[in-house]
Amino acid sequence: MAMQFYTSPEQIMRDRSEYARKNISRGRNVVVLSCADGVLFVAENVSASLHKVYELYDRIGFAAIGKYNEFENLRTAGVRMADLRGYAYDRTDVTAASLAKAYAQTLGTIFTEQTKPFEVELCVAQVGPNPKSDELYQLTFDGVINPQPGYFVMGGQAEQLVDRIKEGHSFEAGLAEAFRLAVQTLGSNENSDREITTDVLEVAVLERARPGRAFRRITGAALEALMPEPEAASESESASDDDSDDEGDSSAKDS
Amino acid sequence: MTAGTSSFTDFLSQVAPDLLPGRRPLPPGDYSDSTAHATTIVALRCADGVVMAGDRRATQGNYIANRDMEKVFAADAYSVVGIAGAAGMGLELVKLFQLELQHYEKIEGQSMSLNGKANRLATMLRGNLAAAMQGLAVLPLFAGFDTSAASPQEAGRIFSFDVVGGLYEERDYDAIGSGSLFAKGALKKRYSPGLDTDATVRLAVEALYDAADDDSATGGPDLTRKIFPVVYTATAEGANRIDPDEVAEVSRAVVEARHENPGG
């Protein structure tokens, strides 16, 4: 007869955490930071069509790392929740905080009730009337929700990179300046800095000044124009042979 | 939290069917007089895309229920929609349609095709059939700039509908609402293909003037209260509402010209 071995809850949770953390840490990084012009998302992403950064609602963006099918599932659920709430109440009643709380609930439930936790880390960010009022929420695989102070990094080297971004971050910086900091941060390594090229970058911004839907992808020529001049004698490391493209620019006028 | 539809309406029918227009059972009877009715909308093709214009009057029986109602809207970045019929149902339909397109765009990461949008609107209309049969009919007029068209001259497209959800693509122009017969009569004589946007806007305002002239449920330009038609264009630059001041100027010019020649 098969015997069910006893495992302590501590051990189970520890194992799950370790499993999720290990897999998430393999992912490439995403930087989210708020600046004078809005909330900027910069992700290292070799795919041109599978995104890590998305629009959730009018002034709310979503960024994720980890297992694609898992965070895609969460993203879709978030869009549905936001659209349903906006339709049933009013567009202004959809907030990043409520979405983040819903995600925390979902992730927490999955973490405790399922055998395998979700291997994801999420960011829900909302652009406010001024940079100090931007809301950035970090959500980890176990359902923990952390409000972040205007900047944060997800992914493998998050802890090292966040120190780097902390030094350079300024709420008064313009988009170009904030972007330069984000790219430098993504490229900074323990040993040597590497150069990040446009073909591995996914960039989007929640534009503060734009009424209605604030989410805009920055691709193609607009991204090239934003790229900082390469600093002399930096080691270049091309990570992908993907072509940069103009596809997926969801900039949209709307009533 | 399962993978599913990218249609917001389908999603809504699963989780909150009570929020769907047309799903509310009505007691037997005719409700045509119980809500304000919206009136004349015209849509015209032009060289750069399409122009859609609507008057501002909503009536309830022989009363003017609203003088400055807006019945033409941007459906999404490249399309516009106007409504005639039961005003409340129409506004609800537009709100849901806009959300339907936006929801698809967010989930899929790209916009729906123009044909897809027209088909979705037809499907939504079918859902309202029962209410329509009891007098709460609403008819949309849909037009847009087809970004997949071979040339900008062919990109402007207009779709009309019937109350059962029939979908018809129109050639050059169309009108809906109680004044549509007169508007179409005016357009029949005046329309010519390939006009630029400014000339087409003027033509649209003229057609609305003619509709208002003969149909009491269509509001003409209200010079006293400064209420003028709502005019949208959908071109390669996207769907765009023409600045109300600009429309006011065109409307004044039309009224001025009619002082000289009332028949236009």
CSV table of N, CA and C in Angstrom, one decimal, chain A residues 87-214:
chain,number,residue,atom,x,y,z
A,87,TYR,N,-16.3,49.1,-17.8
A,87,TYR,CA,-17.6,49.0,-18.4
A,87,TYR,C,-18.7,49.1,-17.4
A,88,ALA,N,-18.6,48.3,-16.3
A,88,ALA,CA,-19.7,48.3,-15.4
A,88,ALA,C,-19.7,49.5,-14.5
A,89,TYR,N,-18.6,50.2,-14.2
A,89,TYR,CA,-18.6,51.4,-13.4
A,89,TYR,C,-18.2,52.5,-14.3
A,90,ASP,N,-17.0,53.0,-14.2
A,90,ASP,CA,-16.5,54.1,-15.1
A,90,ASP,C,-15.0,53.9,-15.4
A,91,ARG,N,-14.5,54.4,-16.4
A,91,ARG,CA,-13.1,54.2,-16.8
A,91,ARG,C,-12.2,54.7,-15.7
A,92,THR,N,-12.6,55.7,-14.9
A,92,THR,CA,-11.7,56.2,-13.9
A,92,THR,C,-11.7,55.3,-12.6
A,93,ASP,N,-12.6,54.3,-12.6
A,93,ASP,CA,-12.7,53.4,-11.5
A,93,ASP,C,-11.7,52.2,-11.6
A,94,VAL,N,-11.0,52.2,-12.7
A,94,VAL,CA,-10.0,51.1,-12.9
A,94,VAL,C,-8.6,51.6,-12.4
A,95,THR,N,-8.1,51.0,-11.4
A,95,THR,CA,-6.9,51.5,-10.8
A,95,THR,C,-5.8,50.4,-10.7
A,96,ALA,N,-4.5,50.8,-10.8
A,96,ALA,CA,-3.5,49.8,-10.7
A,96,ALA,C,-3.5,49.1,-9.4
A,97,ALA,N,-3.9,49.8,-8.3
A,97,ALA,CA,-3.9,49.1,-7.0
A,97,ALA,C,-4.9,47.9,-7.0
A,98,SER,N,-6.1,48.2,-7.6
A,98,SER,CA,-7.1,47.1,-7.5
A,98,SER,C,-6.6,45.9,-8.4
A,99,LEU,N,-6.0,46.2,-9.5
A,99,LEU,CA,-5.5,45.1,-10.4
A,99,LEU,C,-4.3,44.4,-9.7
A,100,ALA,N,-3.4,45.1,-9.0
A,100,ALA,CA,-2.3,44.5,-8.3
A,100,ALA,C,-2.8,43.6,-7.2
A,101,LYS,N,-3.9,44.1,-6.5
A,101,LYS,CA,-4.4,43.2,-5.5
A,101,LYS,C,-5.0,41.9,-6.0
A,102,ALA,N,-5.7,42.1,-7.2
A,102,ALA,CA,-6.3,40.9,-7.8
A,102,ALA,C,-5.2,39.9,-8.2
A,103,TYR,N,-4.1,40.4,-8.8
A,103,TYR,CA,-3.0,39.6,-9.1
A,103,TYR,C,-2.4,38.9,-7.9
A,104,ALA,N,-2.2,39.7,-6.8
A,104,ALA,CA,-1.7,39.1,-5.6
A,104,ALA,C,-2.5,38.0,-5.1
A,105,GLN,N,-3.8,38.1,-5.2
A,105,GLN,CA,-4.7,37.1,-4.7
A,105,GLN,C,-4.5,35.8,-5.6
A,106,THR,N,-4.5,36.0,-6.9
A,106,THR,CA,-4.4,34.9,-7.8
A,106,THR,C,-3.1,34.2,-7.6
A,107,LEU,N,-2.0,35.0,-7.6
A,107,LEU,CA,-0.7,34.3,-7.4
A,107,LEU,C,-0.5,33.6,-6.1
A,108,GLY,N,-1.1,34.3,-5.0
A,108,GLY,CA,-1.0,33.7,-3.7
A,108,GLY,C,-1.7,32.4,-3.6
A,109,THR,N,-2.9,32.3,-4.2
A,109,THR,CA,-3.7,31.1,-4.3
A,109,THR,C,-3.0,30.0,-5.0
A,110,ILE,N,-2.4,30.4,-6.2
A,110,ILE,CA,-1.7,29.3,-6.9
A,110,ILE,C,-0.5,28.8,-6.2
A,111,PHE,N,0.2,29.7,-5.5
A,111,PHE,CA,1.4,29.4,-4.8
A,111,PHE,C,1.1,28.4,-3.7
A,112,THR,N,0.0,28.6,-3.0
A,112,THR,CA,-0.3,27.7,-1.8
A,112,THR,C,-1.1,26.5,-2.2
A,113,GLU,N,-1.9,26.6,-3.2
A,113,GLU,CA,-2.8,25.5,-3.5
A,113,GLU,C,-2.3,24.5,-4.6
A,114,GLN,N,-1.5,25.0,-5.5
A,114,GLN,CA,-1.1,24.2,-6.6
A,114,GLN,C,0.3,23.6,-6.3
A,115,THR,N,0.5,22.4,-7.0
A,115,THR,CA,1.8,21.8,-6.7
A,115,THR,C,3.0,22.7,-7.2
A,116,LYS,N,2.7,23.2,-8.4
A,116,LYS,CA,3.8,24.1,-9.0
A,116,LYS,C,3.4,25.5,-9.0
A,117,PRO,N,4.2,26.4,-8.4
A,117,PRO,CA,3.9,27.8,-8.4
A,117,PRO,C,4.1,28.4,-9.7
A,118,PHE,N,3.5,29.6,-10.0
A,118,PHE,CA,3.8,30.3,-11.2
A,118,PHE,C,5.2,30.8,-11.2
A,119,GLU,N,5.9,30.7,-12.3
A,119,GLU,CA,7.3,31.2,-12.4
A,119,GLU,C,7.3,32.5,-13.0
A,120,VAL,N,6.7,33.5,-12.3
A,120,VAL,CA,6.6,34.8,-12.9
A,120,VAL,C,6.9,35.9,-11.9
A,121,GLU,N,7.2,37.1,-12.4
A,121,GLU,CA,7.3,38.2,-11.6
A,121,GLU,C,6.6,39.3,-12.4
A,122,LEU,N,5.7,40.1,-11.8
A,122,LEU,CA,5.0,41.1,-12.6
A,122,LEU,C,5.2,42.5,-12.1
A,123,CYS,N,4.9,43.4,-13.0
A,123,CYS,CA,4.8,44.8,-12.5
A,123,CYS,C,3.5,45.4,-13.1
A,124,VAL,N,2.7,46.1,-12.2
A,124,VAL,CA,1.6,46.8,-12.7
A,124,VAL,C,1.9,48.3,-12.3
A,125,ALA,N,1.9,49.1,-13.4
A,125,ALA,CA,2.2,50.5,-13.1
A,125,ALA,C,1.2,51.4,-13.7
A,126,GLN,N,0.9,52.5,-13.0
A,126,GLN,CA,-0.1,53.5,-13.4
A,126,GLN,C,0.6,54.9,-13.4
A,127,VAL,N,0.4,55.6,-14.5
A,127,VAL,CA,0.9,56.9,-14.6
A,127,VAL,C,-0.1,57.9,-14.0
A,128,GLY,N,0.5,58.8,-13.2
A,128,GLY,CA,-0.4,59.8,-12.5
A,128,GLY,C,-0.2,61.1,-13.0
A,129,PRO,N,-0.8,62.1,-12.4
A,129,PRO,CA,-0.7,63.5,-12.9
A,129,PRO,C,0.7,64.1,-12.8
A,130,ASN,N,1.5,63.6,-11.8
A,130,ASN,CA,2.9,64.0,-11.7
A,130,ASN,C,3.7,62.8,-11.3
A,131,PRO,N,5.0,62.9,-11.6
A,131,PRO,CA,5.9,61.7,-11.4
A,131,PRO,C,5.8,61.1,-10.0
A,132,LYS,N,5.6,62.0,-9.0
A,132,LYS,CA,5.6,61.4,-7.6
A,132,LYS,C,4.3,60.6,-7.4
A,133,SER,N,3.3,60.9,-8.2
A,133,SER,CA,2.0,60.2,-8.0
A,133,SER,C,1.9,58.9,-8.8
A,134,ASP,N,2.9,58.6,-9.6
A,134,ASP,CA,2.9,57.3,-10.3
A,134,ASP,C,2.9,56.2,-9.3
A,135,GLU,N,2.2,55.1,-9.7
A,135,GLU,CA,2.2,53.9,-8.8
A,135,GLU,C,2.8,52.7,-9.5
A,136,LEU,N,3.8,52.1,-8.9
A,136,LEU,CA,4.5,50.9,-9.4
A,136,LEU,C,4.3,49.8,-8.4
A,137,TYR,N,3.7,48.7,-8.8
A,137,TYR,CA,3.6,47.6,-7.9
A,137,TYR,C,4.4,46.4,-8.5
A,138,GLN,N,5.1,45.8,-7.6
A,138,GLN,CA,5.9,44.6,-8.0
A,138,GLN,C,5.1,43.4,-7.4
A,139,LEU,N,4.9,42.4,-8.2
A,139,LEU,CA,4.2,41.2,-7.7
A,139,LEU,C,5.1,40.0,-7.9
A,140,THR,N,5.3,39.2,-6.8
A,140,THR,CA,6.2,38.1,-6.9
A,140,THR,C,5.3,36.8,-7.0
A,141,PHE,N,6.0,35.7,-7.4
A,141,PHE,CA,5.3,34.4,-7.6
A,141,PHE,C,4.5,33.9,-6.4
A,142,ASP,N,4.8,34.4,-5.2
A,142,ASP,CA,4.0,33.9,-4.1
A,142,ASP,C,2.9,34.8,-3.6
A,143,GLY,N,2.6,35.8,-4.5
A,143,GLY,CA,1.5,36.7,-4.2
A,143,GLY,C,1.9,37.9,-3.3
A,144,VAL,N,3.2,38.1,-3.1
A,144,VAL,CA,3.6,39.2,-2.3
A,144,VAL,C,3.5,40.5,-3.2
A,145,ILE,N,3.0,41.5,-2.6
A,145,ILE,CA,2.8,42.8,-3.4
A,145,ILE,C,3.6,43.9,-2.8
A,146,ASN,N,4.5,44.5,-3.6
A,146,ASN,CA,5.4,45.5,-3.1
A,146,ASN,C,5.2,46.8,-3.9
A,147,PRO,N,4.8,47.9,-3.2
A,147,PRO,CA,4.8,49.1,-3.9
A,147,PRO,C,6.2,49.6,-4.1
A,148,GLN,N,6.6,50.1,-5.2
A,148,GLN,CA,8.0,50.5,-5.5
A,148,GLN,C,8.1,52.0,-5.6
A,149,PRO,N,9.3,52.5,-5.3
A,149,PRO,CA,9.4,54.0,-5.2
A,149,PRO,C,9.8,54.7,-6.5
A,150,GLY,N,9.1,54.4,-7.6
A,150,GLY,CA,9.4,55.2,-8.8
A,150,GLY,C,10.4,54.4,-9.8
A,151,TYR,N,10.9,53.4,-9.3
A,151,TYR,CA,11.8,52.6,-10.2
A,151,TYR,C,11.9,51.2,-9.7
A,152,PHE,N,12.1,50.2,-10.6
A,152,PHE,CA,12.5,48.9,-10.1
A,152,PHE,C,12.8,48.0,-11.2
A,153,VAL,N,13.5,46.9,-10.9
A,153,VAL,CA,14.0,46.0,-11.9
A,153,VAL,C,13.6,44.6,-11.6
A,154,MET,N,13.2,43.9,-12.6
A,154,MET,CA,12.8,42.4,-12.4
A,154,MET,C,13.8,41.6,-13.2
A,155,GLY,N,14.0,40.4,-12.8
A,155,GLY,CA,14.8,39.5,-13.6
A,155,GLY,C,16.1,39.0,-12.9
A,156,GLY,N,16.9,38.4,-13.6
A,156,GLY,CA,18.1,37.7,-13.1
A,156,GLY,C,19.0,38.5,-12.1
A,157,GLN,N,19.5,39.6,-12.7
A,157,GLN,CA,20.4,40.4,-11.8
A,157,GLN,C,19.7,41.6,-11.1
A,158,ALA,N,18.4,41.4,-10.9
A,158,ALA,CA,17.6,42.5,-10.4
A,158,ALA,C,18.2,43.3,-9.2
A,159,GLU,N,18.8,42.5,-8.3
A,159,GLU,CA,19.3,43.2,-7.1
A,159,GLU,C,20.5,44.1,-7.3
A,160,GLN,N,21.4,43.6,-8.2
A,160,GLN,CA,22.6,44.5,-8.6
A,160,GLN,C,22.1,45.7,-9.4
A,161,LEU,N,21.2,45.4,-10.3
A,161,LEU,CA,20.8,46.5,-11.2
A,161,LEU,C,20.0,47.6,-10.5
A,162,VAL,N,19.2,47.2,-9.5
A,162,VAL,CA,18.4,48.2,-8.8
A,162,VAL,C,19.2,49.2,-8.1
A,163,ASP,N,20.4,48.7,-7.6
A,163,ASP,CA,21.3,49.7,-6.9
A,163,ASP,C,21.8,50.7,-7.9
A,164,ARG,N,22.1,50.2,-9.1
A,164,ARG,CA,22.6,51.1,-10.2
A,164,ARG,C,21.6,52.1,-10.6
A,165,ILE,N,20.3,51.7,-10.7
A,165,ILE,CA,19.3,52.6,-11.1
A,165,ILE,C,18.9,53.6,-10.0
A,166,LYS,N,19.1,53.1,-8.8
A,166,LYS,CA,18.8,54.0,-7.6
A,166,LYS,C,19.7,55.2,-7.6
A,167,GLU,N,20.9,55.0,-8.0
A,167,GLU,CA,21.9,56.1,-8.0
A,167,GLU,C,21.5,57.2,-9.1
A,168,GLY,N,21.1,56.7,-10.2
A,168,GLY,CA,20.8,57.6,-11.4
A,168,GLY,C,19.4,58.1,-11.5
A,169,HIS,N,18.5,57.5,-10.7
A,169,HIS,CA,17.1,57.9,-11.0
A,169,HIS,C,16.7,59.3,-10.5
A,170,SER,N,15.9,59.9,-11.3
A,170,SER,CA,15.4,61.2,-11.0
A,170,SER,C,14.0,61.4,-11.5
A,171,PHE,N,13.1,61.9,-10.7
A,171,PHE,CA,11.7,62.0,-11.2
A,171,PHE,C,11.6,63.2,-12.2
A,172,GLU,N,12.6,64.1,-12.2
A,172,GLU,CA,12.6,65.2,-13.1
A,172,GLU,C,13.2,64.9,-14.5
A,173,ALA,N,13.8,63.7,-14.6
A,173,ALA,CA,14.4,63.4,-15.9
A,173,ALA,C,13.4,63.3,-17.0
A,174,GLY,N,13.8,63.7,-18.2
A,174,GLY,CA,13.0,63.5,-19.4
A,174,GLY,C,13.0,62.1,-19.9
A,175,LEU,N,12.3,61.8,-20.9
A,175,LEU,CA,12.2,60.5,-21.4
A,175,LEU,C,13.5,59.9,-21.9
A,176,ALA,N,14.3,60.8,-22.6
A,176,ALA,CA,15.5,60.3,-23.2
A,176,ALA,C,16.5,60.0,-22.1
A,177,GLU,N,16.5,60.9,-21.1
A,177,GLU,CA,17.5,60.7,-20.0
A,177,GLU,C,17.1,59.4,-19.2
A,178,ALA,N,15.9,59.2,-19.0
A,178,ALA,CA,15.4,58.0,-18.2
A,178,ALA,C,15.7,56.8,-19.1
A,179,PHE,N,15.5,56.9,-20.4
A,179,PHE,CA,15.8,55.7,-21.2
A,179,PHE,C,17.3,55.4,-21.2
A,180,ARG,N,18.1,56.4,-21.2
A,180,ARG,CA,19.6,56.2,-21.2
A,180,ARG,C,20.0,55.4,-19.9
A,181,LEU,N,19.4,55.9,-18.8
A,181,LEU,CA,19.7,55.2,-17.6
A,181,LEU,C,19.2,53.7,-17.6
A,182,ALA,N,18.1,53.5,-18.2
A,182,ALA,CA,17.5,52.2,-18.2
A,182,ALA,C,18.4,51.3,-19.1
A,183,VAL,N,18.8,51.8,-20.2
A,183,VAL,CA,19.7,50.9,-21.1
A,183,VAL,C,21.0,50.7,-20.5
A,184,GLN,N,21.6,51.7,-19.8
A,184,GLN,CA,22.9,51.5,-19.2
A,184,GLN,C,22.7,50.5,-18.0
A,185,THR,N,21.6,50.6,-17.3
A,185,THR,CA,21.4,49.6,-16.2
A,185,THR,C,21.3,48.2,-16.8
A,186,LEU,N,20.5,48.0,-17.8
A,186,LEU,CA,20.3,46.7,-18.4
A,186,LEU,C,21.7,46.1,-18.8
A,187,GLY,N,22.5,47.0,-19.3
A,187,GLY,CA,23.8,46.5,-19.9
A,187,GLY,C,24.9,46.4,-18.8
A,188,SER,N,24.6,46.9,-17.6
A,188,SER,CA,25.7,46.8,-16.7
A,188,SER,C,25.8,45.4,-16.0
A,189,ASN,N,27.0,45.0,-15.9
A,189,ASN,CA,27.3,43.6,-15.4
A,189,ASN,C,28.2,43.7,-14.2
A,190,GLU,N,28.3,42.6,-13.5
A,190,GLU,CA,29.3,42.6,-12.4
A,190,GLU,C,30.7,43.0,-12.9
A,191,ASN,N,31.1,42.3,-14.0
A,191,ASN,CA,32.5,42.4,-14.5
A,191,ASN,C,32.6,43.6,-15.5
A,192,SER,N,31.9,43.5,-16.6
A,192,SER,CA,32.1,44.5,-17.6
A,192,SER,C,30.7,44.9,-18.2
A,193,ASP,N,30.6,46.1,-18.6
A,193,ASP,CA,29.4,46.5,-19.2
A,193,ASP,C,29.3,46.0,-20.7
A,194,ARG,N,28.1,45.6,-21.1
A,194,ARG,CA,27.9,45.2,-22.4
A,194,ARG,C,27.0,46.2,-23.1
A,195,GLU,N,27.0,46.2,-24.4
A,195,GLU,CA,26.2,47.2,-25.1
A,195,GLU,C,24.9,46.5,-25.5
A,196,ILE,N,23.8,47.2,-25.2
A,196,ILE,CA,22.5,46.7,-25.6
A,196,ILE,C,22.1,47.4,-26.9
A,197,THR,N,21.7,46.6,-27.8
A,197,THR,CA,21.2,47.1,-29.1
A,197,THR,C,19.7,47.1,-29.3
A,198,THR,N,19.2,47.9,-30.2
A,198,THR,CA,17.8,48.0,-30.4
A,198,THR,C,17.1,46.7,-30.7
A,199,ASP,N,17.8,45.7,-31.3
A,199,ASP,CA,17.1,44.5,-31.7
A,199,ASP,C,16.8,43.6,-30.5
A,200,VAL,N,17.3,43.9,-29.3
A,200,VAL,CA,17.0,43.1,-28.2
A,200,VAL,C,16.2,44.0,-27.1
A,201,LEU,N,15.7,45.1,-27.6
A,201,LEU,CA,15.0,46.0,-26.7
A,201,LEU,C,13.5,46.1,-27.0
A,202,GLU,N,12.8,46.0,-25.9
A,202,GLU,CA,11.3,46.3,-26.1
A,202,GLU,C,11.1,47.5,-25.2
A,203,VAL,N,10.6,48.5,-25.8
A,203,VAL,CA,10.4,49.8,-25.0
A,203,VAL,C,9.0,50.3,-25.2
A,204,ALA,N,8.4,50.7,-24.1
A,204,ALA,CA,7.0,51.3,-24.1
A,204,ALA,C,7.0,52.3,-23.0
A,205,VAL,N,6.0,53.2,-23.2
A,205,VAL,CA,5.9,54.3,-22.2
A,205,VAL,C,4.4,54.6,-21.9
A,206,LEU,N,4.1,54.9,-20.7
A,206,LEU,CA,2.8,55.4,-20.4
A,206,LEU,C,3.0,56.9,-20.4
A,207,GLU,N,2.5,57.6,-21.4
A,207,GLU,CA,2.8,59.0,-21.6
A,207,GLU,C,1.9,59.9,-20.7
A,208,ARG,N,2.5,60.6,-19.8
A,208,ARG,CA,1.8,61.4,-18.9
A,208,ARG,C,0.9,62.4,-19.5
A,209,ALA,N,1.4,63.1,-20.6
A,209,ALA,CA,0.7,64.2,-21.2
A,209,ALA,C,-0.5,63.7,-22.1
A,210,ARG,N,-0.5,62.5,-22.5
A,210,ARG,CA,-1.5,62.0,-23.4
A,210,ARG,C,-2.8,61.7,-22.7
A,211,PRO,N,-3.9,62.3,-23.2
A,211,PRO,CA,-5.2,62.0,-22.6
A,211,PRO,C,-5.7,60.6,-23.0
A,212,GLY,N,-6.5,60.0,-22.2
A,212,GLY,CA,-7.1,58.7,-22.5
A,212,GLY,C,-6.0,57.6,-22.4
A,213,ARG,N,-5.9,56.8,-23.5
A,213,ARG,CA,-5.0,55.7,-23.5
A,213,ARG,C,-3.5,56.2,-23.6
A,214,ALA,N,-2.8,56.0,-22.5
A,214,ALA,CA,-1.5,56.6,-22.4
A,214,ALA,C,-0.4,55.7,-22.9
